[in-house]
């Protein structure tokens, strides 16, 4: 794999016209990406990736009778960065978000493609360890119980956190502050709504338009103090009026 400013890439897409479009869009981007191969099905793609070891794989989610995830299962030691290309499948997109692997939607927009490639360049420059594919595959197999980490985009790249170590998330305009169990705070470019979509099935509850809390980090709920929750980081978090009844039903079974 390259460590300089040029990244090698393979396009895996079963539609020839779409492969040509992706190749064209990449060539028009300001990034130095060298397309070293193209594949129209999973077996060919697997062989090509093993032999060429590209820095990036532009991977369609639906490839004839296979999926892009089938290809990843065949490549458990994959070192390449992956940028998915998809026209649908909200569950797949949620899994990709959890693992911090990027994706672009069909029809392909120049800004989305360039944004995804830019993130890939940042990750290679920062020499970040790539455990994203493993997180993705675990989430796809069992979204509720197997994954215990989430990839969080930060100004410097991505940081992986154990979900149990996230106390709460607080909206900060178009950003989100992620408060960890050790008191440290990460500022993420994900909105609170995105964190809500990712974490609700993993033991989190949005108790207020600006607050999402880990139910395992609740110390107490107080009606006397105006319907607030105290969390393990000693924060006092308000429970909105329209969330109160639902929240009380949830914490009854904790």
Coordinates of C-alpha atoms in Angstrom, one line a residue, residues 17-205:
X17 CA -21.6 2.4 -17.7
X18 CA -21.4 3.0 -13.9
X19 CA -17.8 1.9 -13.8
X20 CA -17.0 4.3 -16.6
X21 CA -18.8 7.1 -14.7
X22 CA -17.0 6.4 -11.5
X23 CA -13.7 6.4 -13.3
X24 CA -14.5 9.7 -15.0
X25 CA -15.6 11.4 -11.8
X26 CA -12.4 10.2 -10.1
X27 CA -10.3 11.6 -12.9
X28 CA -12.0 14.9 -12.6
X29 CA -11.4 15.2 -8.9
X30 CA -8.5 17.2 -7.5
X31 CA -7.1 14.0 -5.9
X32 CA -4.3 11.8 -7.3
X33 CA -6.1 8.4 -7.6
X34 CA -4.6 5.8 -9.9
X35 CA -7.3 3.3 -11.1
X36 CA -5.3 0.0 -11.4
X37 CA -8.2 -2.3 -12.1
X38 CA -11.9 -2.8 -12.5
X39 CA -14.1 -5.8 -11.8
X40 CA -17.7 -6.6 -12.6
X41 CA -18.3 -9.5 -10.2
X42 CA -17.2 -10.7 -6.8
X43 CA -14.8 -13.6 -7.7
X44 CA -12.9 -11.4 -10.2
X45 CA -12.8 -8.6 -7.6
X46 CA -11.5 -10.9 -4.9
X47 CA -8.6 -12.2 -7.1
X48 CA -7.8 -8.7 -8.2
X49 CA -7.7 -7.2 -4.7
X50 CA -5.5 -10.1 -3.4
X51 CA -3.0 -9.7 -6.3
X52 CA -2.9 -5.9 -6.5
X53 CA -3.5 -4.8 -2.9
X54 CA -5.0 -1.4 -3.7
X55 CA -5.2 1.5 -1.3
X56 CA -8.9 2.0 -2.1
X57 CA -11.8 -0.1 -3.3
X58 CA -14.9 1.6 -4.8
X59 CA -17.4 -1.1 -4.1
X60 CA -21.0 -1.4 -5.2
X61 CA -23.3 -2.9 -2.6
X62 CA -25.3 -5.0 -5.1
X63 CA -23.1 -6.9 -7.6
X64 CA -25.1 -9.4 -9.7
X65 CA -26.1 -12.2 -7.3
X66 CA -23.7 -11.1 -4.7
X67 CA -23.2 -8.0 -2.4
X68 CA -20.2 -5.9 -1.6
X69 CA -20.5 -7.4 1.9
X70 CA -20.0 -10.9 0.4
X71 CA -16.7 -9.7 -1.0
X72 CA -15.6 -8.3 2.3
X73 CA -16.4 -11.7 4.0
X74 CA -14.0 -13.3 1.5
X75 CA -11.3 -10.8 2.4
X76 CA -11.1 -10.9 6.2
X77 CA -7.5 -9.5 6.1
X78 CA -8.4 -6.6 3.7
X79 CA -6.1 -3.6 4.2
X80 CA -7.7 -1.4 1.6
X81 CA -10.0 1.5 2.4
X82 CA -13.5 1.0 1.2
X83 CA -15.9 3.5 -0.4
X84 CA -19.3 2.0 -1.0
X85 CA -21.5 3.0 -4.0
X86 CA -25.2 2.4 -3.5
X87 CA -28.6 3.5 -4.6
X88 CA -30.6 2.2 -1.6
X89 CA -30.6 0.0 1.5
X90 CA -30.9 2.1 4.6
X91 CA -29.8 -0.8 6.8
X92 CA -26.6 -1.2 4.9
X93 CA -26.0 2.6 5.2
X94 CA -26.5 2.4 8.9
X95 CA -23.9 -0.4 9.2
X96 CA -21.5 1.6 7.1
X97 CA -22.0 4.7 9.4
X98 CA -21.3 2.6 12.5
X99 CA -18.0 1.3 11.0
X100 CA -17.0 4.8 9.7
X101 CA -16.6 3.5 6.2
X102 CA -17.7 6.0 3.7
X103 CA -20.3 5.7 0.9
X104 CA -21.6 7.7 -2.0
X105 CA -25.1 7.5 -3.4
X106 CA -26.3 6.9 -6.9
X107 CA -26.6 9.1 -8.9
X108 CA -23.1 10.1 -8.1
X109 CA -22.5 13.7 -7.1
X110 CA -19.1 15.2 -7.5
X111 CA -19.1 16.8 -4.1
X112 CA -19.9 13.4 -2.3
X113 CA -17.3 11.6 -4.3
X114 CA -14.6 14.1 -3.6
X115 CA -15.6 14.3 0.1
X116 CA -15.2 10.5 0.4
X117 CA -11.9 10.5 -1.4
X118 CA -10.7 13.4 0.8
X119 CA -11.5 11.4 3.9
X120 CA -9.5 8.4 2.5
X121 CA -6.5 10.6 1.9
X122 CA -6.7 12.0 5.4
X123 CA -6.8 8.5 6.9
X124 CA -3.8 7.4 4.9
X125 CA -1.8 10.5 5.8
X126 CA -2.6 9.9 9.5
X127 CA -1.6 6.2 9.1
X128 CA -4.7 5.2 11.1
X129 CA -5.1 1.5 11.9
X130 CA -8.0 0.2 9.8
X131 CA -10.3 -1.9 11.9
X132 CA -13.4 -0.5 10.2
X133 CA -14.2 -3.5 8.0
X134 CA -14.2 -5.9 11.0
X135 CA -16.7 -3.5 12.8
X136 CA -18.9 -3.4 9.7
X137 CA -19.1 -7.1 9.3
X138 CA -19.9 -7.7 13.0
X139 CA -22.7 -5.1 12.8
X140 CA -24.2 -6.6 9.7
X141 CA -24.3 -10.1 11.3
X142 CA -25.9 -8.8 14.5
X143 CA -26.6 -5.1 14.9
X144 CA -27.7 -5.3 18.5
X145 CA -25.3 -7.6 20.3
X146 CA -22.0 -8.1 18.6
X147 CA -20.7 -4.7 17.9
X148 CA -19.2 -2.9 20.9
X149 CA -17.5 0.0 19.1
X150 CA -18.4 2.8 16.9
X151 CA -16.4 4.9 14.5
X152 CA -16.7 8.6 15.2
X153 CA -15.6 11.2 12.6
X154 CA -13.5 13.9 14.2
X155 CA -11.6 16.9 12.7
X156 CA -8.5 14.7 12.5
X157 CA -10.1 11.6 11.0
X158 CA -12.0 8.9 12.9
X159 CA -11.8 7.7 16.5
X160 CA -13.2 4.3 17.6
X161 CA -14.8 4.2 21.0
X162 CA -16.3 1.4 23.0
X163 CA -20.0 2.1 23.1
X164 CA -20.1 1.3 26.9
X165 CA -17.6 4.2 27.4
X166 CA -19.8 6.8 25.9
X167 CA -21.8 8.5 28.6
X168 CA -23.8 10.9 26.5
X169 CA -24.0 13.0 23.4
X170 CA -24.8 16.7 23.4
X171 CA -25.8 18.8 20.4
X172 CA -23.5 21.6 19.5
X173 CA -25.2 23.3 16.5
X174 CA -24.2 21.2 13.5
X175 CA -21.7 19.2 15.6
X176 CA -22.0 16.8 18.5
X177 CA -20.0 16.7 21.7
X178 CA -19.4 13.0 22.7
X179 CA -18.7 12.8 26.4
X180 CA -16.6 9.7 27.4
X181 CA -16.5 7.9 30.8
X182 CA -13.1 9.4 31.5
X183 CA -14.4 13.0 31.2
X184 CA -12.8 13.6 27.8
X185 CA -14.9 15.2 25.1
X186 CA -14.8 14.5 21.3
X187 CA -16.3 16.9 18.9
X188 CA -17.8 15.1 15.9
X189 CA -19.1 16.3 12.6
X190 CA -22.1 13.9 13.0
X191 CA -25.3 15.6 14.1
X192 CA -27.1 14.5 17.2
X193 CA -29.8 13.0 14.9
X194 CA -27.2 10.8 13.3
X195 CA -26.0 9.6 16.7
X196 CA -29.6 9.0 17.7
X197 CA -30.1 6.8 14.6
X198 CA -26.9 4.8 15.3
X199 CA -27.1 4.3 19.0
X200 CA -30.8 4.0 20.0
X201 CA -30.7 0.3 19.4
X202 CA -27.6 0.0 21.5
X203 CA -28.9 1.2 24.8
X204 CA -29.2 5.0 24.3
X205 CA -32.2 7.3 24.6

